[in-house]
CSV table of N, CA and C in Angstrom, one decimal:
chain,number,residue,atom,x,y,z
A,1,MET,N,197.7,33.9,119.5
A,1,MET,CA,197.6,32.6,118.8
A,1,MET,C,196.6,32.8,117.7
A,2,ALA,N,196.7,32.1,116.6
A,2,ALA,CA,195.8,32.1,115.5
A,2,ALA,C,194.5,31.5,115.9
A,3,PRO,N,193.4,32.0,115.4
A,3,PRO,CA,192.1,31.3,115.8
A,3,PRO,C,192.0,30.0,115.1
A,4,SER,N,191.2,29.1,115.7
A,4,SER,CA,191.1,27.7,115.1
A,4,SER,C,189.6,27.4,115.0
A,5,ASP,N,189.3,26.5,114.1
A,5,ASP,CA,188.0,26.0,113.9
A,5,ASP,C,187.6,25.3,115.2
A,6,THR,N,186.4,25.6,115.8
A,6,THR,CA,186.0,25.0,117.0
A,6,THR,C,185.6,23.6,116.9
A,7,THR,N,185.3,23.1,115.7
A,7,THR,CA,185.0,21.7,115.6
A,7,THR,C,186.2,20.8,115.4
A,8,THR,N,187.2,21.3,114.7
A,8,THR,CA,188.3,20.4,114.4
A,8,THR,C,189.6,20.8,115.2
A,9,GLY,N,189.6,22.0,115.7
A,9,GLY,CA,190.9,22.5,116.4
A,9,GLY,C,191.9,22.9,115.4
A,10,HIS,N,191.7,22.9,114.1
A,10,HIS,CA,192.6,23.3,113.1
A,10,HIS,C,192.4,24.7,112.7
A,11,PRO,N,193.5,25.4,112.2
A,11,PRO,CA,193.3,26.8,111.8
A,11,PRO,C,192.2,26.8,110.7
A,12,PRO,N,191.5,28.0,110.6
A,12,PRO,CA,190.4,28.1,109.6
A,12,PRO,C,191.1,28.1,108.2
A,13,GLU,N,190.3,27.8,107.2
A,13,GLU,CA,190.7,27.9,105.8
A,13,GLU,C,190.8,29.4,105.5
A,14,PRO,N,191.7,29.7,104.5
A,14,PRO,CA,191.8,31.1,104.1
A,14,PRO,C,190.5,31.6,103.6
A,15,ALA,N,190.2,32.9,103.9
A,15,ALA,CA,189.0,33.5,103.3
A,15,ALA,C,189.1,33.5,101.8
A,16,PRO,N,187.9,33.5,101.1
A,16,PRO,CA,188.0,33.5,99.6
A,16,PRO,C,188.8,34.6,99.0
A,17,ASP,N,188.9,35.8,99.6
A,17,ASP,CA,189.7,36.8,99.1
A,17,ASP,C,191.1,36.8,99.5
A,18,ARG,N,191.5,35.7,100.3
A,18,ARG,CA,192.9,35.6,100.7
A,18,ARG,C,193.3,34.2,100.3
A,19,PRO,N,194.1,34.1,99.2
A,19,PRO,CA,194.5,32.8,98.7
A,19,PRO,C,195.4,32.1,99.7
A,20,GLY,N,195.2,30.8,99.7
A,20,GLY,CA,196.1,29.9,100.5
A,20,GLY,C,197.4,29.6,99.8
A,21,PRO,N,198.3,28.9,100.5
A,21,PRO,CA,199.6,28.6,99.9
A,21,PRO,C,199.5,27.9,98.5
A,22,ALA,N,198.5,27.1,98.3
A,22,ALA,CA,198.4,26.4,97.0
A,22,ALA,C,198.2,27.4,95.9
A,23,GLU,N,197.3,28.4,96.1
A,23,GLU,CA,197.0,29.4,95.1
A,23,GLU,C,198.2,30.3,94.9
A,24,LEU,N,199.1,30.4,95.8
A,24,LEU,CA,200.2,31.3,95.7
A,24,LEU,C,201.5,30.7,95.3
A,25,SER,N,201.4,29.4,94.9
A,25,SER,CA,202.7,28.7,94.5
A,25,SER,C,203.2,29.3,93.3
A,26,ALA,N,204.5,29.0,93.0
A,26,ALA,CA,205.2,29.5,91.9
A,26,ALA,C,204.5,29.2,90.6
A,27,GLY,N,203.8,28.1,90.5
A,27,GLY,CA,203.2,27.7,89.3
A,27,GLY,C,201.8,28.3,89.0
A,28,SER,N,201.3,29.1,89.9
A,28,SER,CA,200.0,29.7,89.7
A,28,SER,C,200.1,30.9,88.7
A,29,ALA,N,199.0,31.2,88.1
A,29,ALA,CA,198.9,32.3,87.1
A,29,ALA,C,199.2,33.6,87.8
A,30,ALA,N,199.7,34.5,87.0
A,30,ALA,CA,200.0,35.9,87.6
A,30,ALA,C,198.8,36.6,88.0
A,31,ALA,N,198.9,37.2,89.2
A,31,ALA,CA,197.7,38.0,89.7
A,31,ALA,C,197.6,39.3,89.0
A,32,ASP,N,196.4,39.9,89.1
A,32,ASP,CA,196.1,41.2,88.5
A,32,ASP,C,196.9,42.2,89.3
A,33,PRO,N,197.8,43.0,88.7
A,33,PRO,CA,198.6,44.0,89.4
A,33,PRO,C,197.7,45.0,90.2
A,34,ALA,N,196.6,45.4,89.7
A,34,ALA,CA,195.7,46.3,90.4
A,34,ALA,C,195.2,45.7,91.7
A,35,GLU,N,194.8,44.4,91.6
A,35,GLU,CA,194.3,43.7,92.8
A,35,GLU,C,195.4,43.6,93.8
A,36,LEU,N,196.6,43.2,93.4
A,36,LEU,CA,197.8,43.1,94.3
A,36,LEU,C,198.1,44.5,94.9
A,37,ALA,N,198.0,45.5,94.1
A,37,ALA,CA,198.3,46.8,94.6
A,37,ALA,C,197.3,47.3,95.7
A,38,GLY,N,196.1,47.0,95.5
A,38,GLY,CA,195.0,47.3,96.4
A,38,GLY,C,195.2,46.6,97.7
A,39,ARG,N,195.4,45.3,97.6
A,39,ARG,CA,195.6,44.5,98.8
A,39,ARG,C,196.9,44.9,99.6
A,40,LEU,N,198.0,45.1,98.9
A,40,LEU,CA,199.2,45.5,99.5
A,40,LEU,C,199.1,46.8,100.2
A,41,ARG,N,198.4,47.8,99.6
A,41,ARG,CA,198.2,49.1,100.2
A,41,ARG,C,197.4,48.9,101.5
A,42,ALA,N,196.3,48.1,101.4
A,42,ALA,CA,195.5,48.0,102.6
A,42,ALA,C,196.2,47.3,103.7
A,43,VAL,N,197.0,46.3,103.4
A,43,VAL,CA,197.8,45.6,104.4
A,43,VAL,C,198.8,46.6,105.1
A,44,ILE,N,199.5,47.4,104.3
A,44,ILE,CA,200.5,48.4,104.8
A,44,ILE,C,199.7,49.4,105.6
A,45,GLN,N,198.6,49.9,105.1
A,45,GLN,CA,197.8,50.9,105.8
A,45,GLN,C,197.4,50.4,107.2
A,46,HIS,N,197.1,49.1,107.3
A,46,HIS,CA,196.6,48.6,108.6
A,46,HIS,C,197.8,48.1,109.5
A,47,LEU,N,198.9,47.7,108.9
A,47,LEU,CA,200.0,47.2,109.7
A,47,LEU,C,200.8,48.4,110.3
A,48,LEU,N,201.0,49.5,109.6
A,48,LEU,CA,201.8,50.6,110.2
A,48,LEU,C,201.2,51.1,111.5
A,49,PRO,N,200.0,51.4,111.6
A,49,PRO,CA,199.4,51.8,112.9
A,49,PRO,C,199.6,50.8,114.0
A,50,VAL,N,199.5,49.5,113.7
A,50,VAL,CA,199.8,48.5,114.7
A,50,VAL,C,201.2,48.6,115.2
A,51,LEU,N,202.2,48.8,114.3
A,51,LEU,CA,203.5,48.9,114.8
A,51,LEU,C,203.8,50.2,115.5
A,52,ARG,N,203.2,51.3,115.1
A,52,ARG,CA,203.3,52.6,115.7
A,52,ARG,C,202.6,52.6,117.1
A,53,GLY,N,201.5,51.9,117.2
A,53,GLY,CA,200.7,51.9,118.4
A,53,GLY,C,201.5,51.3,119.6
A,54,HIS,N,202.5,50.5,119.4
A,54,HIS,CA,203.2,49.9,120.5
A,54,HIS,C,204.5,50.6,120.8
A,55,SER,N,204.8,51.7,120.1
A,55,SER,CA,206.0,52.4,120.4
A,55,SER,C,206.0,53.1,121.7
A,56,THR,N,207.1,53.2,122.4
A,56,THR,CA,207.3,53.9,123.6
A,56,THR,C,207.7,55.4,123.3
A,57,HIS,N,207.9,55.7,122.1
A,57,HIS,CA,208.4,57.0,121.7
A,57,HIS,C,207.3,57.8,121.1
A,58,ARG,N,206.4,58.3,121.9
A,58,ARG,CA,205.1,59.0,121.5
A,58,ARG,C,205.4,60.3,120.8
A,59,GLU,N,206.5,60.9,121.1
A,59,GLU,CA,206.9,62.2,120.4
A,59,GLU,C,207.3,62.0,119.0
A,60,LEU,N,207.6,60.8,118.6
A,60,LEU,CA,208.1,60.5,117.3
A,60,LEU,C,206.9,60.1,116.4
A,61,THR,N,206.4,61.1,115.7
A,61,THR,CA,205.2,60.8,114.8
A,61,THR,C,205.7,60.1,113.5
A,62,PRO,N,204.8,59.6,112.7
A,62,PRO,CA,205.2,58.9,111.5
A,62,PRO,C,206.0,59.8,110.5
A,63,SER,N,205.6,61.1,110.4
A,63,SER,CA,206.4,62.0,109.5
A,63,SER,C,207.8,62.3,110.1
A,64,ARG,N,207.9,62.4,111.4
A,64,ARG,CA,209.2,62.6,112.0
A,64,ARG,C,210.1,61.4,111.8
A,65,THR,N,209.5,60.2,112.0
A,65,THR,CA,210.2,59.0,111.8
A,65,THR,C,210.7,58.9,110.3
A,66,ALA,N,209.8,59.2,109.4
A,66,ALA,CA,210.2,59.2,108.0
A,66,ALA,C,211.3,60.2,107.7
A,67,ALA,N,211.3,61.3,108.3
A,67,ALA,CA,212.4,62.3,108.1
A,67,ALA,C,213.7,61.8,108.6
A,68,LEU,N,213.7,61.2,109.8
A,68,LEU,CA,214.9,60.7,110.4
A,68,LEU,C,215.4,59.5,109.6
A,69,ALA,N,214.5,58.6,109.1
A,69,ALA,CA,214.9,57.5,108.3
A,69,ALA,C,215.5,58.0,106.9
A,70,THR,N,214.9,59.0,106.4
A,70,THR,CA,215.4,59.6,105.1
A,70,THR,C,216.8,60.2,105.3
A,71,LEU,N,217.0,60.9,106.4
A,71,LEU,CA,218.3,61.4,106.7
A,71,LEU,C,219.3,60.3,107.0
A,72,ASP,N,218.9,59.3,107.6
A,72,ASP,CA,219.8,58.1,107.9
A,72,ASP,C,220.2,57.5,106.6
A,73,ALA,N,219.3,57.3,105.7
A,73,ALA,CA,219.6,56.7,104.4
A,73,ALA,C,220.3,57.5,103.4
A,74,HIS,N,220.0,58.9,103.4
A,74,HIS,CA,220.5,59.7,102.3
A,74,HIS,C,221.2,61.0,102.8
A,75,GLY,N,221.3,61.2,104.0
A,75,GLY,CA,221.9,62.5,104.5
A,75,GLY,C,223.4,62.5,104.4
A,76,PRO,N,223.9,63.7,104.6
A,76,PRO,CA,223.3,64.9,104.9
A,76,PRO,C,222.6,65.5,103.7
A,77,LEU,N,221.5,66.2,103.9
A,77,LEU,CA,220.7,66.8,102.9
A,77,LEU,C,220.3,68.2,103.2
A,78,ARG,N,220.1,69.0,102.1
A,78,ARG,CA,219.5,70.3,102.3
A,78,ARG,C,218.0,70.1,102.6
A,79,VAL,N,217.4,71.1,103.2
A,79,VAL,CA,216.0,71.0,103.5
A,79,VAL,C,215.2,70.7,102.3
A,80,SER,N,215.5,71.4,101.2
A,80,SER,CA,214.8,71.2,99.9
A,80,SER,C,214.9,69.7,99.4
A,81,GLU,N,216.1,69.1,99.6
A,81,GLU,CA,216.3,67.8,99.1
A,81,GLU,C,215.5,66.8,100.0
A,82,LEU,N,215.5,67.1,101.3
A,82,LEU,CA,214.7,66.3,102.2
A,82,LEU,C,213.2,66.4,101.8
A,83,ALA,N,212.7,67.6,101.5
A,83,ALA,CA,211.3,67.7,101.1
A,83,ALA,C,211.0,66.9,99.9
A,84,ALA,N,211.9,67.0,98.9
A,84,ALA,CA,211.7,66.3,97.6
A,84,ALA,C,211.7,64.8,97.9
A,85,ARG,N,212.6,64.3,98.7
A,85,ARG,CA,212.7,62.8,99.0
A,85,ARG,C,211.5,62.3,99.7
A,86,MET,N,210.9,63.2,100.6
A,86,MET,CA,209.7,62.8,101.3
A,86,MET,C,208.4,63.1,100.6
A,87,ASN,N,208.6,63.9,99.5
A,87,ASN,CA,207.4,64.3,98.7
A,87,ASN,C,206.4,65.1,99.6
A,88,ILE,N,207.0,66.1,100.3
A,88,ILE,CA,206.1,67.0,101.1
A,88,ILE,C,206.6,68.5,100.8
A,89,ALA,N,205.8,69.4,101.1
A,89,ALA,CA,206.1,70.8,100.9
A,89,ALA,C,207.3,71.3,101.6
A,90,LEU,N,208.0,72.2,101.0
A,90,LEU,CA,209.2,72.8,101.6
A,90,LEU,C,208.9,73.4,102.9
A,91,SER,N,207.8,74.2,103.0
A,91,SER,CA,207.5,74.9,104.2
A,91,SER,C,207.2,73.9,105.4
A,92,THR,N,206.5,72.8,105.0
A,92,THR,CA,206.2,71.7,106.0
A,92,THR,C,207.6,71.1,106.5
A,93,THR,N,208.4,70.8,105.5
A,93,THR,CA,209.7,70.2,105.9
A,93,THR,C,210.6,71.2,106.7
A,94,SER,N,210.5,72.5,106.4
A,94,SER,CA,211.3,73.4,107.2
A,94,SER,C,210.8,73.4,108.7
A,95,ARG,N,209.5,73.4,108.9
A,95,ARG,CA,209.0,73.4,110.2
A,95,ARG,C,209.4,72.1,110.9
A,96,MET,N,209.3,71.0,110.2
A,96,MET,CA,209.7,69.7,110.8
A,96,MET,C,211.2,69.7,111.2
A,97,VAL,N,212.0,70.2,110.3
A,97,VAL,CA,213.4,70.2,110.6
A,97,VAL,C,213.7,71.1,111.8
A,98,ASP,N,213.0,72.2,112.0
A,98,ASP,CA,213.1,73.0,113.2
A,98,ASP,C,212.7,72.2,114.4
A,99,LEU,N,211.7,71.4,114.3
A,99,LEU,CA,211.2,70.6,115.5
A,99,LEU,C,212.2,69.5,115.8
A,100,LEU,N,212.7,68.9,114.7
A,100,LEU,CA,213.7,67.8,115.0
A,100,LEU,C,215.0,68.4,115.6
A,101,ASP,N,215.3,69.6,115.2
A,101,ASP,CA,216.5,70.3,115.8
A,101,ASP,C,216.2,70.6,117.2
A,102,ASP,N,215.0,71.2,117.5
A,102,ASP,CA,214.6,71.5,118.9
A,102,ASP,C,214.7,70.3,119.8
A,103,ARG,N,214.3,69.1,119.3
A,103,ARG,CA,214.3,67.9,120.0
A,103,ARG,C,215.7,67.3,120.2
A,104,GLY,N,216.7,67.9,119.5
A,104,GLY,CA,218.1,67.4,119.6
A,104,GLY,C,218.4,66.2,118.8
A,105,TRP,N,217.7,65.9,117.7
A,105,TRP,CA,217.8,64.7,117.0
A,105,TRP,C,218.7,64.9,115.7
A,106,ILE,N,218.9,66.1,115.3
A,106,ILE,CA,219.7,66.4,114.0
A,106,ILE,C,220.8,67.4,114.3
A,107,ALA,N,221.7,67.5,113.3
A,107,ALA,CA,222.7,68.5,113.3
A,107,ALA,C,222.6,69.3,112.0
A,108,ARG,N,222.9,70.6,112.1
A,108,ARG,CA,222.9,71.4,111.0
A,108,ARG,C,224.3,71.9,110.8
A,109,ARG,N,224.7,72.0,109.5
A,109,ARG,CA,226.0,72.6,109.3
A,109,ARG,C,225.9,73.3,107.9
A,110,THR,N,226.8,74.3,107.7
A,110,THR,CA,226.8,75.0,106.5
A,110,THR,C,227.2,74.2,105.3
A,111,ASP,N,226.4,74.3,104.2
A,111,ASP,CA,226.7,73.6,103.0
A,111,ASP,C,228.0,74.1,102.4
A,112,PRO,N,229.1,73.3,102.3
A,112,PRO,CA,230.3,73.9,101.7
A,112,PRO,C,230.2,74.4,100.3
A,113,VAL,N,229.2,73.8,99.6
A,113,VAL,CA,229.0,74.2,98.2
A,113,VAL,C,228.3,75.6,98.1
A,114,ASP,N,227.4,75.8,99.0
A,114,ASP,CA,226.6,77.1,99.0
A,114,ASP,C,226.5,77.5,100.5
A,115,GLN,N,227.3,78.5,100.9
A,115,GLN,CA,227.4,78.9,102.3
A,115,GLN,C,226.1,79.5,102.8
A,116,ARG,N,225.1,79.8,101.9
A,116,ARG,CA,223.8,80.3,102.4
A,116,ARG,C,222.9,79.2,102.8
A,117,ALA,N,223.2,78.0,102.4
A,117,ALA,CA,222.3,76.8,102.7
A,117,ALA,C,222.9,76.0,103.8
A,118,SER,N,222.1,75.2,104.4
A,118,SER,CA,222.5,74.2,105.5
A,118,SER,C,222.3,72.8,105.1
A,119,LEU,N,223.1,72.0,105.6
A,119,LEU,CA,223.0,70.5,105.4
A,119,LEU,C,222.5,69.9,106.7
A,120,ILE,N,221.5,69.1,106.6
A,120,ILE,CA,220.9,68.5,107.8
A,120,ILE,C,221.3,67.0,107.8
A,121,SER,N,221.7,66.5,109.0
A,121,SER,CA,222.0,65.1,109.2
A,121,SER,C,221.6,64.7,110.6
A,122,LEU,N,221.5,63.4,110.7
A,122,LEU,CA,221.2,62.8,112.1
A,122,LEU,C,222.4,63.0,113.0
A,123,ASN,N,222.2,63.3,114.2
A,123,ASN,CA,223.3,63.4,115.2
A,123,ASN,C,223.2,62.0,116.0
A,124,ASP,N,224.0,61.9,117.0
A,124,ASP,CA,224.1,60.6,117.7
A,124,ASP,C,222.7,60.3,118.4
A,125,ALA,N,222.1,61.3,118.9
A,125,ALA,CA,220.8,61.1,119.6
A,125,ALA,C,219.7,60.7,118.6
A,126,GLY,N,219.7,61.3,117.4
A,126,GLY,CA,218.8,60.9,116.4
A,126,GLY,C,219.0,59.5,115.9
A,127,ARG,N,220.3,59.2,115.7
A,127,ARG,CA,220.6,57.8,115.3
A,127,ARG,C,220.2,56.8,116.3
A,128,ALA,N,220.4,57.1,117.6
A,128,ALA,CA,220.1,56.2,118.7
A,128,ALA,C,218.6,56.0,118.8
A,129,LEU,N,217.8,57.1,118.6
A,129,LEU,CA,216.4,57.0,118.7
A,129,LEU,C,215.8,56.2,117.5
A,130,LEU,N,216.3,56.4,116.3
A,130,LEU,CA,215.9,55.6,115.2
A,130,LEU,C,216.2,54.2,115.3
A,131,ARG,N,217.4,53.8,115.9
A,131,ARG,CA,217.7,52.4,116.1
A,131,ARG,C,216.8,51.8,117.1
A,132,ALA,N,216.4,52.6,118.2
A,132,ALA,CA,215.5,52.1,119.2
A,132,ALA,C,214.1,51.8,118.6
A,133,VAL,N,213.6,52.7,117.8
A,133,VAL,CA,212.3,52.5,117.2
A,133,VAL,C,212.3,51.3,116.3
A,134,ARG,N,213.4,51.2,115.5
A,134,ARG,CA,213.5,50.1,114.6
A,134,ARG,C,213.6,48.8,115.3
A,135,ARG,N,214.3,48.7,116.4
A,135,ARG,CA,214.3,47.5,117.2
A,135,ARG,C,213.0,47.2,117.8
A,136,GLU,N,212.2,48.2,118.3
A,136,GLU,CA,210.9,47.9,118.8
A,136,GLU,C,210.0,47.3,117.7
A,137,THR,N,209.9,48.0,116.6
A,137,THR,CA,209.0,47.6,115.5
A,137,THR,C,209.4,46.3,114.9
A,138,THR,N,210.7,46.1,114.8
A,138,THR,CA,211.2,44.8,114.3
A,138,THR,C,210.8,43.7,115.2
A,139,GLY,N,211.0,43.9,116.5
A,139,GLY,CA,210.6,42.9,117.5
A,139,GLY,C,209.1,42.5,117.5
A,140,LEU,N,208.3,43.6,117.4
A,140,LEU,CA,206.9,43.3,117.3
A,140,LEU,C,206.5,42.6,116.1
A,141,LEU,N,207.1,43.0,114.9
A,141,LEU,CA,206.8,42.3,113.7
A,141,LEU,C,207.3,40.9,113.7
A,142,ALA,N,208.5,40.7,114.3
A,142,ALA,CA,209.0,39.3,114.3
A,142,ALA,C,208.1,38.4,115.2
A,143,GLU,N,207.6,39.0,116.3
A,143,GLU,CA,206.7,38.2,117.1
A,143,GLU,C,205.4,37.8,116.3
A,144,ARG,N,204.9,38.7,115.6
A,144,ARG,CA,203.7,38.4,114.8
A,144,ARG,C,204.0,37.4,113.7
A,145,ILE,N,205.1,37.6,113.0
A,145,ILE,CA,205.5,36.6,112.0
A,145,ILE,C,205.7,35.3,112.6
A,146,GLY,N,206.3,35.2,113.7
A,146,GLY,CA,206.5,33.9,114.4
A,146,GLY,C,205.2,33.2,114.7
A,147,ARG,N,204.1,33.9,114.8
A,147,ARG,CA,202.8,33.2,115.0
A,147,ARG,C,202.2,32.7,113.8
A,148,LEU,N,202.7,33.1,112.6
A,148,LEU,CA,202.2,32.6,111.4
A,148,LEU,C,202.6,31.1,111.2
A,149,PRO,N,201.7,30.3,110.5
A,149,PRO,CA,202.1,29.0,110.2
A,149,PRO,C,203.4,29.0,109.3
A,150,PRO,N,204.2,27.9,109.4
A,150,PRO,CA,205.5,27.9,108.6
A,150,PRO,C,205.3,28.1,107.1
A,151,ASP,N,204.2,27.6,106.5
A,151,ASP,CA,203.9,27.9,105.1
A,151,ASP,C,203.7,29.4,104.8
A,152,ARG,N,203.1,30.1,105.7
A,152,ARG,CA,202.9,31.5,105.5
A,152,ARG,C,204.2,32.3,105.7
A,153,GLN,N,205.0,31.8,106.6
A,153,GLN,CA,206.3,32.5,106.8
A,153,GLN,C,207.1,32.3,105.6
A,154,HIS,N,207.1,31.1,105.0
A,154,HIS,CA,207.8,30.8,103.8
A,154,HIS,C,207.4,31.8,102.6
A,155,LEU,N,206.0,31.9,102.5
A,155,LEU,CA,205.5,32.8,101.4
A,155,LEU,C,205.9,34.2,101.7
A,156,LEU,N,205.9,34.7,102.9
A,156,LEU,CA,206.3,36.0,103.2
A,156,LEU,C,207.8,36.2,102.9
A,157,HIS,N,208.6,35.2,103.2
A,157,HIS,CA,210.1,35.3,102.9
A,157,HIS,C,210.3,35.3,101.4
A,158,ALA,N,209.5,34.5,100.6
A,158,ALA,CA,209.6,34.5,99.2
A,158,ALA,C,209.2,35.8,98.5
A,159,ALA,N,208.3,36.5,99.2
A,159,ALA,CA,207.8,37.8,98.6
A,159,ALA,C,208.7,38.9,98.8
A,160,LEU,N,209.6,38.8,99.8
A,160,LEU,CA,210.5,39.9,100.1
A,160,LEU,C,211.3,40.5,99.0
A,161,PRO,N,211.9,39.7,98.1
A,161,PRO,CA,212.7,40.3,97.0
A,161,PRO,C,211.8,41.2,96.1
A,162,ALA,N,210.6,40.8,95.8
A,162,ALA,CA,209.7,41.6,95.0
A,162,ALA,C,209.3,42.9,95.8
A,163,LEU,N,209.1,42.8,97.1
A,163,LEU,CA,208.8,44.0,97.8
A,163,LEU,C,210.0,45.0,97.9
A,164,GLU,N,211.1,44.4,98.0
A,164,GLU,CA,212.3,45.2,98.0
A,164,GLU,C,212.6,45.9,96.7
A,165,GLU,N,212.2,45.2,95.6
A,165,GLU,CA,212.3,45.8,94.3
A,165,GLU,C,211.4,46.9,94.1
A,166,LEU,N,210.2,46.8,94.7
A,166,LEU,CA,209.2,48.0,94.6
A,166,LEU,C,209.9,49.2,95.3
A,167,VAL,N,210.5,49.0,96.4
A,167,VAL,CA,211.2,50.1,97.1
A,167,VAL,C,212.3,50.7,96.2
A,168,ASP,N,213.1,49.8,95.7
A,168,ASP,CA,214.2,50.2,94.8
A,168,ASP,C,213.7,51.0,93.6
A,169,ASP,N,212.6,50.6,93.0
A,169,ASP,CA,212.1,51.3,91.9
A,169,ASP,C,211.6,52.7,92.3
A,170,ALA,N,211.2,52.9,93.6
A,170,ALA,CA,210.7,54.2,94.0
A,170,ALA,C,211.8,55.2,94.1
A,171,GLY,N,213.0,54.8,94.1
A,171,GLY,CA,214.0,55.8,94.0
A,171,GLY,C,214.9,56.0,95.1
C-alpha cells in the first residue's frame, strides 16, 4: 500500500523532482529530453531488478532472457545476427548460445542459404519458459500498477505510446 501522511491519512504530495498529474497534463510545457532520459533510465534500472528478483527461474539470467526474447521476436537467426541484435560480442553470444542449447531451450538447424552456418530458434521448451517468465513479471508489474492511484495509472497508460515508439526507433 502507498505510504500516507500521518496527519491527514492522505497520500503524500509528489516529491519536487517528481511532477504530479497537474504538471504532467497535456497542456504543460515540453520537458527537457535529457532530464526525461535520465529519469527514465533510472526507473528502468531500478525496476528491472525488482521484476527479476521475484522470478522462480534463477537459471535464466537477464542476458539469457534477452537472447530468448530476441529469438522469439526475430528468429531464427544466425549467431552473428543474434549478437548484432543484442549488441554483444560474437564470442560472448556463441558461448551463450551453447549454454541455451545445453539447457534445452533452443534448436539449431543448418542455414539453407549457407550450409556452413546454423540458424538458432526457440524450441517448445524455450518458448514455454519465456512465456512463464513473462507471465510472472507481468503479474508482478500489474500488481504494482494496481496499487498506484487512478490518476497515475492513467498517466502511465498515456505514456505507453511514446515508450513503444522509443522501442520501435531502436530497431
